[in-house]
Structure formats: C-alpha cells, structure tokens
XYZ file of C-alpha atoms in Angstrom:
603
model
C 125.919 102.509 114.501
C 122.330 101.582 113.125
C 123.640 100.487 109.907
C 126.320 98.253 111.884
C 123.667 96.844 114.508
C 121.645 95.641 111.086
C 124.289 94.183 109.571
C 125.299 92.085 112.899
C 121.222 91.340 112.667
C 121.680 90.287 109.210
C 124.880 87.858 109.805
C 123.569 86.259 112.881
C 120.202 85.458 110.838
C 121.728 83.942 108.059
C 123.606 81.727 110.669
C 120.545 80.328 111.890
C 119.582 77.427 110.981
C 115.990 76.798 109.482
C 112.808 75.977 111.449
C 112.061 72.962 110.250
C 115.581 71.743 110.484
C 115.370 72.335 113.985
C 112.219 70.266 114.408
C 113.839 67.407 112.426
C 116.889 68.066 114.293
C 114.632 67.081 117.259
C 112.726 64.376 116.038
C 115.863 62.548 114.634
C 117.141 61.173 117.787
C 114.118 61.047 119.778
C 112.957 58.564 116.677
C 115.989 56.605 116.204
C 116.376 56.310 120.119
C 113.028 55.246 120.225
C 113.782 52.677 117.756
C 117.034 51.288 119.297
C 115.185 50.808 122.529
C 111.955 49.406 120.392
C 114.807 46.711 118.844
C 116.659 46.336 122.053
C 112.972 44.946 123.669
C 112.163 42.952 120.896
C 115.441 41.009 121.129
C 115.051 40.582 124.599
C 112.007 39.888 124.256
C 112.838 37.261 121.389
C 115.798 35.494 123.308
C 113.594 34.948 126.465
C 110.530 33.752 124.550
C 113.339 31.305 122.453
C 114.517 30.241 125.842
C 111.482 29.581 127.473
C 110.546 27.305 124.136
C 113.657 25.157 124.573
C 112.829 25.245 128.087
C 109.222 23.783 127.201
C 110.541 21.353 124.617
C 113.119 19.772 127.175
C 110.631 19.640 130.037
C 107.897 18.366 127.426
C 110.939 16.146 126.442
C 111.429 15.099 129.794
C 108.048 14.229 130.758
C 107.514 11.926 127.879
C 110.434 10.102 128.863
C 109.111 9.550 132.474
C 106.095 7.772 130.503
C 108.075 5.949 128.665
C 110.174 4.809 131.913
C 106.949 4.041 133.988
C 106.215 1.526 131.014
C 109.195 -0.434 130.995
C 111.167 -2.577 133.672
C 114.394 -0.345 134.268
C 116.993 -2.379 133.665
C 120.165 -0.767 132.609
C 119.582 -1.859 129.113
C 116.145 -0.721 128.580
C 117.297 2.773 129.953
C 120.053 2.858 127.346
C 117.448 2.123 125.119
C 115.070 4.711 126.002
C 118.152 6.957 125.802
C 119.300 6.253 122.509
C 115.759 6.369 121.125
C 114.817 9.726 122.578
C 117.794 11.505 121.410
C 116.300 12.146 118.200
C 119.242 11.047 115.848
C 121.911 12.349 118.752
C 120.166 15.824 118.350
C 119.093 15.855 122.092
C 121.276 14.574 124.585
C 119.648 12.117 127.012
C 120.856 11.399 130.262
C 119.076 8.823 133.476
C 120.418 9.358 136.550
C 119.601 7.457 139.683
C 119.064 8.581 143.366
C 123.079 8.491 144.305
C 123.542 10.425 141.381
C 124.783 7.340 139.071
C 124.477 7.942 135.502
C 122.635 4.773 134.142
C 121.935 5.698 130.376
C 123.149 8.153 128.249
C 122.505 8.790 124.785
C 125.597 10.383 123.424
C 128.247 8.041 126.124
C 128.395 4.978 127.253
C 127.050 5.334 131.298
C 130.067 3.382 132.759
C 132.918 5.385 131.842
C 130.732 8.503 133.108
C 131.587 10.470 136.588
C 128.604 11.051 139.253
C 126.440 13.470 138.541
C 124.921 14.709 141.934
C 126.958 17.825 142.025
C 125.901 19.122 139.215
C 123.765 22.382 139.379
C 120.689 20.940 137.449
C 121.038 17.681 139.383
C 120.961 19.155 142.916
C 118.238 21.556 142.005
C 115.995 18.569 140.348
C 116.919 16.522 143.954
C 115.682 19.249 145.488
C 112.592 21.209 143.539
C 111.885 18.516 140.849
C 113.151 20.577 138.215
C 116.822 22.171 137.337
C 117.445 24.241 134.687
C 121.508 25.438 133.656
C 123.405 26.147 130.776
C 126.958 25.408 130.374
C 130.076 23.976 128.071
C 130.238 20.391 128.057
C 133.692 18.449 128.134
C 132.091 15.557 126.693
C 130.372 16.852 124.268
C 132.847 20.127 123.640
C 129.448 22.496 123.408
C 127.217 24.839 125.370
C 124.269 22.677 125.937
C 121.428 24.104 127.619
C 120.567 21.151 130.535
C 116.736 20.250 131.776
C 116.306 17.993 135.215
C 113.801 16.741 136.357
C 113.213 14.329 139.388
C 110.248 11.634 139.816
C 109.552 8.440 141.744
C 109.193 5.731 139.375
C 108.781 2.239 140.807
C 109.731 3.322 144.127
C 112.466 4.674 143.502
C 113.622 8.158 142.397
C 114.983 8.800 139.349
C 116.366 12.121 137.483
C 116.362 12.169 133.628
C 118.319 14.929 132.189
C 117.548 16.420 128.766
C 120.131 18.718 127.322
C 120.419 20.777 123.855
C 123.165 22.440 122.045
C 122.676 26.280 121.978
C 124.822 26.729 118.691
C 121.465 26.248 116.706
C 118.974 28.256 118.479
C 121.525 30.785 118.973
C 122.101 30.778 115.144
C 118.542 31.293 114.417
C 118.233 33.825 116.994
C 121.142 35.773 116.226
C 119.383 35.654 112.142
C 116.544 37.084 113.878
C 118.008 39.864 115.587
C 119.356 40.601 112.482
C 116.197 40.850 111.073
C 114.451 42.055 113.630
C 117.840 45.178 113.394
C 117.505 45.818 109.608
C 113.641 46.573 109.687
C 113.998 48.881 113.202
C 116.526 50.305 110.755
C 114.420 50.516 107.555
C 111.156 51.714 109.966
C 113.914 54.591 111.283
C 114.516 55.907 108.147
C 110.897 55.785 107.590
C 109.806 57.544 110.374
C 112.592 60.188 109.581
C 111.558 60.589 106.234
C 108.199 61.581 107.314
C 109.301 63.570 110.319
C 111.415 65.524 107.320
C 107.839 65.817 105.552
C 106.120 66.350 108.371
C 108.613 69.506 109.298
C 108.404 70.871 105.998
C 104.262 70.206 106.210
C 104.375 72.710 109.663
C 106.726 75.508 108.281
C 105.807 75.488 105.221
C 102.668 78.270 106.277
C 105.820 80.238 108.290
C 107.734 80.304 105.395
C 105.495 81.579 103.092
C 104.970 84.071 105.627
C 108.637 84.577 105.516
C 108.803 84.959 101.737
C 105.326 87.714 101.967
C 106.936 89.379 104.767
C 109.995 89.726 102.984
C 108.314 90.799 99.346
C 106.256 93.530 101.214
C 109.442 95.004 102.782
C 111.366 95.087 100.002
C 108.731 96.510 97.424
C 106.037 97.898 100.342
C 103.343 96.707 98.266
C 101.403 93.295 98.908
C 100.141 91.972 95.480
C 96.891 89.815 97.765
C 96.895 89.073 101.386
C 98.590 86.412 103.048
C 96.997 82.508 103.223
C 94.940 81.825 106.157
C 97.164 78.226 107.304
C 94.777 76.218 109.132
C 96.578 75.689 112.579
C 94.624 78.379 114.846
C 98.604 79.681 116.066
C 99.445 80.284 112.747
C 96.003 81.879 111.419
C 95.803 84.301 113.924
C 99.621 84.710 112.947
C 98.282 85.450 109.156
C 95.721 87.672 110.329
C 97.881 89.801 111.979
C 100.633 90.508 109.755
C 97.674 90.804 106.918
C 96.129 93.519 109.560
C 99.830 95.040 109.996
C 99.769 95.267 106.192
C 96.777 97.386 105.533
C 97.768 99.674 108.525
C 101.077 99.878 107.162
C 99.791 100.471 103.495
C 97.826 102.944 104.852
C 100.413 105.300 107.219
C 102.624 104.466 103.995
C 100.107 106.359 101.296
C 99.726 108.990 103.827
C 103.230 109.653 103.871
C 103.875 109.867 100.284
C 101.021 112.109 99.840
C 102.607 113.936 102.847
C 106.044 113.756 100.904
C 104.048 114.804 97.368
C 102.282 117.854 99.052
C 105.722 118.672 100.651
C 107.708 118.210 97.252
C 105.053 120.051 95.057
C 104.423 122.736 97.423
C 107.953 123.226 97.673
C 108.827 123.077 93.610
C 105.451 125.494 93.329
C 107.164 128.087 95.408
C 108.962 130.413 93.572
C 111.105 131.166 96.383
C 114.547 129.120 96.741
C 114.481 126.705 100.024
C 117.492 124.881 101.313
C 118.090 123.074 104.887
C 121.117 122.653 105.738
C 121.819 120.245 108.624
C 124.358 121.060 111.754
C 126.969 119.189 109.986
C 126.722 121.035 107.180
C 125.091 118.465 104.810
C 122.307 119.514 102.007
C 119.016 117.768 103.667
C 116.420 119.373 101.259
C 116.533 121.732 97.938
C 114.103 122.858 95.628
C 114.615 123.384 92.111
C 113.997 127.231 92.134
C 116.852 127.080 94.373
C 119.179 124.994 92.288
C 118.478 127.282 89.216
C 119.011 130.173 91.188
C 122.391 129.191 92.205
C 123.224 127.377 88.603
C 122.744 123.936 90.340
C 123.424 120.960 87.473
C 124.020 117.995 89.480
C 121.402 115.730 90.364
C 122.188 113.441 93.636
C 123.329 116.362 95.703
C 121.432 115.479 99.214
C 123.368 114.252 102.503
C 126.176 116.159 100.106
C 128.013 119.098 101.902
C 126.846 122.582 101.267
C 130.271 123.832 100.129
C 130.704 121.295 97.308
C 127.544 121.740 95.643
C 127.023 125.319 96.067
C 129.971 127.784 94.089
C 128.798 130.742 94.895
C 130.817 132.225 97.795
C 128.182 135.067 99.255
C 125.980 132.211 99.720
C 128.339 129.613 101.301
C 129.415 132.697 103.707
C 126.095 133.103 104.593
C 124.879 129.191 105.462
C 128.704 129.163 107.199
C 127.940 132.025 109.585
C 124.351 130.477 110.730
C 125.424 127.336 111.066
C 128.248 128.574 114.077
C 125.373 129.915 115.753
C 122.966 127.562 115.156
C 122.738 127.526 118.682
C 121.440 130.642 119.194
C 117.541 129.610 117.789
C 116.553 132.918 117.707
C 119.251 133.969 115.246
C 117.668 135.264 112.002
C 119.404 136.845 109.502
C 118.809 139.200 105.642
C 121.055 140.049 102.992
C 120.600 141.262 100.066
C 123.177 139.622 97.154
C 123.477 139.669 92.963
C 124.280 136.333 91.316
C 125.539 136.857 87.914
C 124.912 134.145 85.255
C 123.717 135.678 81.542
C 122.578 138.662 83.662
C 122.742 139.801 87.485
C 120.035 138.765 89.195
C 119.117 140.373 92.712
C 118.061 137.987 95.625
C 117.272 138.694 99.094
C 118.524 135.823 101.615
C 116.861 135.105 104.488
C 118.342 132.464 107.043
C 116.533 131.125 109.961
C 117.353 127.748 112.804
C 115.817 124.629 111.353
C 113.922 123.627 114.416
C 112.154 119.840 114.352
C 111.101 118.537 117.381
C 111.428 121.391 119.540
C 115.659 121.219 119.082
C 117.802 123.115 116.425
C 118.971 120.958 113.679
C 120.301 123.140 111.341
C 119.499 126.171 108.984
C 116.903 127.123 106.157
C 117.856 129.181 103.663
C 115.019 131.023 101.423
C 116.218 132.703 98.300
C 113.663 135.148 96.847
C 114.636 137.034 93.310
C 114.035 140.762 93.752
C 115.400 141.503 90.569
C 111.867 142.635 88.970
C 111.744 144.051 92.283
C 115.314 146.235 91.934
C 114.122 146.618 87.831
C 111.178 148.020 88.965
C 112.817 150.366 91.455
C 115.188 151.491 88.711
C 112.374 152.151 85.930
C 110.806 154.231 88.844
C 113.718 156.243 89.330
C 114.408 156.281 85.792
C 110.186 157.315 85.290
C 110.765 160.141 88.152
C 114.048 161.355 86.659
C 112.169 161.503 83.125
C 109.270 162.956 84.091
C 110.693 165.484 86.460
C 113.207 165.996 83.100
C 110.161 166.558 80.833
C 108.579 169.006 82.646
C 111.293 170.792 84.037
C 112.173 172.051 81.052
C 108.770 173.552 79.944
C 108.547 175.058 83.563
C 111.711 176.316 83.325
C 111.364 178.057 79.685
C 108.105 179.513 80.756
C 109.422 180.976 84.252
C 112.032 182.331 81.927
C 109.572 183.482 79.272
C 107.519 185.426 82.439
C 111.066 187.046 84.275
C 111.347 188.355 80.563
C 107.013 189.336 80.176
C 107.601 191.476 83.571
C 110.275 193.644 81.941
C 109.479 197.507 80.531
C 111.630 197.436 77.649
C 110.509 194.538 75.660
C 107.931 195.089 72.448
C 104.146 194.129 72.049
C 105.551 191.891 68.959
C 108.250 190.464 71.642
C 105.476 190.300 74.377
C 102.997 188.176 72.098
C 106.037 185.811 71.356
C 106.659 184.641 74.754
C 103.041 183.993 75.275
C 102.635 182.203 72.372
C 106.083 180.325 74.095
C 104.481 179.989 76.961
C 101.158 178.865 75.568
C 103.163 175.946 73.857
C 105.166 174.994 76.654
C 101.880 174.551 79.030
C 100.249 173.122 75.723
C 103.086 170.379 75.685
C 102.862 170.253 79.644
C 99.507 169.081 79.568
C 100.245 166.831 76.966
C 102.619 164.773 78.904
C 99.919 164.627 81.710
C 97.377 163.297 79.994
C 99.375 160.718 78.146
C 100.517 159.871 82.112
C 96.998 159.666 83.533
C 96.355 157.816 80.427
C 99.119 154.933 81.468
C 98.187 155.580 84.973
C 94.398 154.234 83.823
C 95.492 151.253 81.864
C 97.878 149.965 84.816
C 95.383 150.607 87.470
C 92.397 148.911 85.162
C 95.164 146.271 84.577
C 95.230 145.682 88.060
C 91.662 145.503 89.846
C 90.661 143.526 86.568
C 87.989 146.515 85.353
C 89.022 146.040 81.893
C 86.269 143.684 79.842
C 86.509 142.342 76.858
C 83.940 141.608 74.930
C 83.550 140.178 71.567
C 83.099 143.028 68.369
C 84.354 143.307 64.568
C 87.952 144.823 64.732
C 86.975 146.978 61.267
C 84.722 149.675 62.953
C 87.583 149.931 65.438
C 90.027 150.795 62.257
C 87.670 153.164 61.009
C 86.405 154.884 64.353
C 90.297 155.271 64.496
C 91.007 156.907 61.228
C 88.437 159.033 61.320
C 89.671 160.584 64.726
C 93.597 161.698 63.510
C 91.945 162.631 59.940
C 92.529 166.221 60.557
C 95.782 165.582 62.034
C 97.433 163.714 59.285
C 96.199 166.328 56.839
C 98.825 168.658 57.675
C 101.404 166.422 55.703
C 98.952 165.303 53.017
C 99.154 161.274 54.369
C 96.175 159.492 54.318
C 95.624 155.863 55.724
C 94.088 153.099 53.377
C 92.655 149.973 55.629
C 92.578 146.043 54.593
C 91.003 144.403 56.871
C 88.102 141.711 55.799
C 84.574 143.056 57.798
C 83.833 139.868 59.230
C 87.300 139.557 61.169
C 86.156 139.382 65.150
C 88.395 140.057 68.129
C 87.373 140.282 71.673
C 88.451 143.473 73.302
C 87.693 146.890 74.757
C 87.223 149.534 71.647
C 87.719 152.422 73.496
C 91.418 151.008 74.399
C 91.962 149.764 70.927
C 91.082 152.774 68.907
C 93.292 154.706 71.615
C 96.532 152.270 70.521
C 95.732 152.450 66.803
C 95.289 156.469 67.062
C 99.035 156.393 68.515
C 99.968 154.372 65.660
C 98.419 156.284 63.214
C 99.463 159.694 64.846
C 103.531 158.530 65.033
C 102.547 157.546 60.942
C 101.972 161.155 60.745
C 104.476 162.653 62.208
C 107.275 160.708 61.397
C 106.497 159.944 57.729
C 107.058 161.462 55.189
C 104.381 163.821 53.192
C 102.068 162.876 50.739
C 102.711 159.434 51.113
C 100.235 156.983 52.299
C 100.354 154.720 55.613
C 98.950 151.100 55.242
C 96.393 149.141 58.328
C 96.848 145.364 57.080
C 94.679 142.646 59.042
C 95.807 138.892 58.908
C 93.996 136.182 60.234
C 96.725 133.449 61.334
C 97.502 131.592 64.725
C 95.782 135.245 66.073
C 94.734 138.469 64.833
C 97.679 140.289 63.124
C 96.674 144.383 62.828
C 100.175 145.782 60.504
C 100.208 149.443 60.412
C 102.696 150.449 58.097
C 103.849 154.110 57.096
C 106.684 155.401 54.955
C 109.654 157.023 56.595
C 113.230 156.844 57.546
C 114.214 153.876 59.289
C 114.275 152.574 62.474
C 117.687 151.325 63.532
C 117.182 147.653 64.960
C 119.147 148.202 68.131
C 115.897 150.706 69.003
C 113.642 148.416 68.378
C 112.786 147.372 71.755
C 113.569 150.539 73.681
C 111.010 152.869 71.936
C 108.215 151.270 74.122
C 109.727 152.213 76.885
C 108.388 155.135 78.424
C 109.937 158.831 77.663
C 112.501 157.203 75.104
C 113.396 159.093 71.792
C 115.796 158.207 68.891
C 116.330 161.884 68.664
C 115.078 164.029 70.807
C 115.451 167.245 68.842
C 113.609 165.577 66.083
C 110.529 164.055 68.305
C 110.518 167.046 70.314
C 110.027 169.210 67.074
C 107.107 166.515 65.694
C 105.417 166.857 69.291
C 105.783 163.421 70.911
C 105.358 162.993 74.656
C 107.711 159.697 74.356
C 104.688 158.072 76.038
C 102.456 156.534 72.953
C 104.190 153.851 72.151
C 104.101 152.872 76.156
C 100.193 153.203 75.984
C 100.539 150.860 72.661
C 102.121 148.345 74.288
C 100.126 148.566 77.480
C 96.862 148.023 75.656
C 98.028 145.060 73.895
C 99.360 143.443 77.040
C 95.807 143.477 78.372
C 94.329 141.996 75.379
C 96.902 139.087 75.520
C 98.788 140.378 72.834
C 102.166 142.156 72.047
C 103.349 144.754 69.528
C 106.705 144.682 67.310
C 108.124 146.871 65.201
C 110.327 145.980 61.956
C 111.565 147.541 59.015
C 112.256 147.059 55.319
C 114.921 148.254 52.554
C 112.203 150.360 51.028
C 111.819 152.515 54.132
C 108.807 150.956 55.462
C 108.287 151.328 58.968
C 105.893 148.468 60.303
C 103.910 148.041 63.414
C 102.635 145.099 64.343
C 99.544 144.051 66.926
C 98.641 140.710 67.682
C 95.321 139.742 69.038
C 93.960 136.467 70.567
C 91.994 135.047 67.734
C 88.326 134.533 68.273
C 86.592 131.328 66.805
C-alpha cells in the first residue's frame, strides 16, 4: 500500500508542470493583455488626436476664409473666387452659404445647380452655435468628407462658409499608423515575454537547485557542500533550513549505521546462531554462525521464507511450531538436535517471541553448538570408564591375592608371591594416580593462568632431563645422545618441560629396543623443533593421533608388561599446549619412531 501511495506520488509529480512555467504561464496573458489594451488606447488615442487636427485645420481653414471675405465686396463672383482659391488644388472642398441657406460659391460645383443647404446637420448647428461639425458620404462628390461650419456676420449680413475634407487620406495614414503602432505592441509583447521567461527562470532557478541538492542527498544521503544561500530572504531561510535538516539528518544517519555496525558485528562476533523469523514466516535477520551451522550458501536470503532457505527439517519444525503460538509471548522453548554435515554436530535450540515495541512480531531462534560440550561429556565418561577400568583391575587382583593370603594351606614361598603381587599392583595403582594428579595440575594451572613462562636455554632442560631416566634406561642398555646448539632459547616453564621430555625419553626406553641408542634433535625453523627419536617397532599411522589420548594402548598386554599408565603421552601433549606448541609423532622404514615438540621461537 506504501509502495503504491509513492508511486501515485511519483506520477502525479511528474505531471506537474514546472514552477517557472507556471509563473510565465501567468505573466503571458497578463502582459499581452496589457499590451492589447496599451495598443487599443494608443489608437484611440491616435484617431481622436487625428480628428481633432482636421478639426483644427478646417476651423483654421475656415477662419482665414472669413478674413479673406471681410476684405472683399461679396459678390457672387468674388465668392466663387475665394472658393476656388482656397480649395487648395480641389484638395479641400469649399462651400459659402448665405442666411436662407443658398449656396453662393462652391469650389468643387458650380453654386446654381446646387440644392439648399439649411437642413443640413453642420448648417443648422453653425445657424445655431457658430460652429457644426459632421461627417458623412457625399453624392456630389461620391466620398466621406468630414464637413466644418461655421457662421459669422460679415457686412451685415450672416454668412456660413463650409470647409469639408475627404477622410480616405487621413484614414489611410491612420490606418498605416495603427499598423505601426500594432506591430511594435507586438514586437514590445514578445519582449516583455521573453524577459518574463528570463525573469521566471532568474526566480526558480535558487528552487531548483534546491530541487537537484535535495534530490542528490536522497538518493546518495551524502551532501558533497551545503546548499547556496539565494539572496531573496524566502528562499535563504529556505536554504538554511534544508542545509540545517541536512546535518541533523547526517547526523541521526551515522548514528544509525554505527547502530546497524554494532548490531551486525556484535551479532557475527557471537558464536551463537541468531535468526528472527517474522509472523509471516519470512527470514528478517541471520548471522553467519547461523548460516554455517545450518550449511547456508545463498547470499540474498532476507524477507525470503524460512522453509526455502533452511533444509534441515528439525529446525523448520521447530520455527513452525513457535510461530502458531506466537501469540502466546511467554512461550519459550529447548531442544536439543544433531546436524550432520562432514561430522554430527550437537546444537541446543532455544526459541523465544520476537517482541519490538511492546507487540509480538515473530520468533528468535539461537543455535548454540554443544558438540565440544557432548565430546567433552563423552571423554568424561570414556575418562571414568577408563579409570574406574584401570584400577579395578589392580583392586580386584589384590582383593583376590588377600582372600588367597588369609588361607592355612598356602606356603611361605606362595605367601611372599602374592605380596610381592600385591606390592606391584598398589605399586602400579599409585602410578596411575600420580600421572592423574599430574594432568589434574597442568589443566587446573592451564586454567587460572598460574603457569609462567619465562625465557631460559632449552639445553639444560635436555640434560636436567636425561640425567633423571639415566638409571631407568640402563636396564635395556639405551642411552640418549642430545644435538641441540647451547645458545638455542625458548620461553617456558622447566619444571613442565623436563616432565614432557622425561615421558619421551621413558616411552624410548621401554618401547625400544636394547642397546640401541635414542636421538634429542633441536631445529631452529619457523619455531623451536625438539625431535626425540628412538629405535623400535613401528607405529601404525592410523594410531597416530589416538595415543595422546588418555588411557589408550596399541596393545595393552604389551604396555601393560613395559609399565605404562597410558597417561604420558596425555601429559606430553598437555605441556606443549600451554607453551603454544603441539607434539606429532611419525615414523620411518628404518624403524625409527619420532617425536616431535614444537616451541614458539624466541628472538
């Protein structure tokens, strides 16, 4: 519905038509009314001012005949004379008229063959007022003259001269004029609406660039300098504003990214797998934890629906059943479920409402991987089952080995025997503890951080080392030869060291084979490589791993016999973790059994 109200926004916009369109629109006919009228007055103006001219002409016209008349006896031939010479070459009609209306002289006729004049308009008014003025199409002449009267007493007796004037010419010249007068109202129209055009484009031009900012800020959100101040005051303060706007806007803006950043890395630094789900079952917000916990690949999966993104059915059930009571916003809910991808994996999902705004709008979905969790668990068991294995069956040979010791019919030689049994078995028993408390140290020191490492020569460690399983290896005639250049430094704990390298060196004895010799090889590389390599039979490859697990044997019979708690190798491996190392163990044709430390190199 929003998307459709913008659009109608959008469409009824680009229907308008532009600002300064509509203030040209509304100077054009307010300018070229105003010129029609200004044309209309001139002409007016122009044909009265040309009439009252030939007005003034005739009467001036008139008057100068009157002179001439009060100069001259007025006989009938002087008046035709006076006639005939004040018509200017016929241009201006002449006419004398007497009291009774008698035409006496007449420029353009002869008088005689003329009708009485005293009806005529001009005539009557001239009788009357002394001056009549008329214009109107002469049968004698077959024009429109324009006639001028007027009456005076000459020689006691009144006379009326007449002047009259074709309008053809004046209206010629008039009408050439107008014309004039038309085509520069019409050239000073287009003018004026060619600078009303300017002038439009002069006002909006501020609003539009406005318009264009405005628009450039919305679409990128970023304003490269701050809008022109125009220099109307409406349109400043305008400016000002939207500049103001701007910097609020920029500013609300940064805080929401950095909102949306904190969000986003808080949420990709969890290690725990978030997704909202809305009511309508559409993905709103993942995390990648989540997507690689449910072997997510595709990229543009929000406002997608929950079901086609996610394949794994437990999971789907689970978002399906909180959403139908997403109602209920006290509905939370825990299940434990294994995902299996290369390996199971074990993760516990807890659902909860997705309340915003104080109303339910979906569900949140945390994944968290207990499978280090249910591995731990296992080992546990798998530690308990071992140990309670291991010393089950010393206990049980030596409460065997006592039932027998409290019988009367067994020999002295019989009765030493099953101490000396017994004196193994608790021998063995105590063995297996104090490898245990030994692990139980390193794991506890691992943890509080009471382990320090400090920075010491890694040969006196070798040595110290040697010298303590001396006696030991002795038995089977193997001695230990050490490479290792004196000036090699590691940074460690000694005590922990020489504890993992008397393991090593102890398994060398037991497990190779006699009179041979076991080799401690030091390399200085990317870190600090300690070899410790003994002759023996091989180690098959698929052990390799396993036999630093705790209580593990390749053969049981065979590590029993030699002694072995099936703990050293777990101590090893401890102590190197806590250095920031790791040990390996490889092989070779020649039946070379090699161990292999490596150490953070010191500078």
């Amino acid at each position: 519905m929003r998307l459709f109200v913008e659009l109608v926004i959008d469409s009824n916009t680009m229907k308008r038509r532009p600002l300064f369109l509509k203030f040209f629109y509304t100077f054009f006919p307010v300018i070229t009314l105003g010129v029609l009228l200004l044309i209309l007055a001139v002409n007016v103006s122009t044909h009265s001012f040309y009439k009252s001219l030939i007005e003034q002409q005739l009467k001036d016209r008139s008057s100068n005949i009157f002179s001439w008349l009060r100069k001259t006896d007025l006989t009938q031939s002087n008046i035709r004379f006076i006639c005939s010479e004040s018509s200017n070459n016929k241009r201006v009609r002449i006419t004398i008229i007497n009291d009774l209306g008698n035409v006496i002289g007449d420029s353009h006729k002869t008088a005689s063959f003329m009708d009485n004049h005293l009806n005529r308009p001009e005539i009557k008014d001239a009788m009357s007022k002394g001056i009549g003025l008329a214009t109107r199409f002469s049968n004698t002449l077959q024009k429109e003259l324009m006639y001028f009267a007027s009456s005076e007493i000459v020689q006691k007796k009144t006379w009326v001269v007449r002047v009259s004037i074709p309008i053809d010419e004046y209206s010629v010249i008039l009408s050439d004029l107008q014309n004039k007068i038309i085509l520069f109202g019409l050239i000073v129209n287009i003018v004026l609406l060619f600078l009303s055009y300017l002038i439009s484009k002069q006002i909006t031009a501020p609003i539009e660039n406005i318009r264009k900012k405005t628009e450039e800020y919305v679409s990128t959100l970023e304003m490269s300098r701050p809008l022109d101040i125009p220099k109307t005051k409406e349109l400043a303060s305008l400016a000002l504003s939207l500049n103001k706007m701007a910097k609020e806007l920029d500013k609300r803006i940064k805080q929401i990214q950095n909102e949306k950043e904190d969000k986003e890395s808080l949420l990709s630094s969890m290690q725990e797998g978030i997704i909202a789900v809305n009511k309508n079952g559409k993905i709103i917000s993942i995390n990648n934890i989540a997507k690689d916990y449910l072997n997510i690949n595709k990229k543009n999966i929000l406002k997608k629906r929950y079901s086609d993104v996610i394949k794994i059915r437990k999971v789907n059930f689970i978002i399906n059943q909180n959403i139908s009571n997403v109602i209920n916003r006290e509905h939370v809910f825990e299940q434990e479920i294994s995902i299996k991808k290369n390996k199971t994996r074990f993760f516990l999902v807890h659902s909860s409402p997705l309340i915003r705004t104080h109303k339910n709008r979906g569900v949140l979905i945390v994944l968290t991987d207990i499978t280090f969790k249910k591995q731990l668990e296992k080992v546990r068991q798998d530690f308990v089952a071992n140990v309670s294995h291991e010393l089950k069956t010393p206990i049980t040979s030596i409460t065997g080995f006592l039932d027998i010791l409290n019988r009367d019919d067994i020999t002295k030689e019989e009765h030493d025997l099953f101490l000396q049994k017994i004196q193994n078995h608790t021998y063995r028993m105590n063995l297996i503890i104090d490898d245990l408390l030994k692990l139980s140290k390193i794991e506890s020191q691992e943890e509080d951080n009471s382990i320090y490492l400090n920075k010491q020569l890694l040969l006196p460690i070798l040595e110290g080392a040697k010298e303590d399983v001396k006696n030991s290896l002795a038995k089977n005639n193997i001695s230990i030869q050490i490479e290792c250049d004196k000036n090699v430094l590691i940074k460690g704990d000694s005590l922990l060291l020489r504890e993992a390298l008397v393991n090593l060196f102890e398994n060398a004895g037991k497990y190779g084979y006699s009179n041979s010799i076991a080799k401690v090889i030091c390399e200085k590389q990317k870190t600090v490589l300690i070899h410790v390599e003994n002759q023996g039979d091989k180690i098959k490859e698929k052990h390799w791993e396993k036999i630093f697990q705790r209580f593990y044997r390749i053969d049981k019979s065979r590590d029993r016999k030699a002694g072995g708690t099936g703990l050293g190798l777990a101590i090893v491996k401890h102590i190197a973790f806590v250095h920031g190392g790791e040990i390996k163990v490889s092989s070779s044709k020649n039946k070379k059994t090699r161990f292999t430390i490596s150490l953070p190199r010191v500078s």
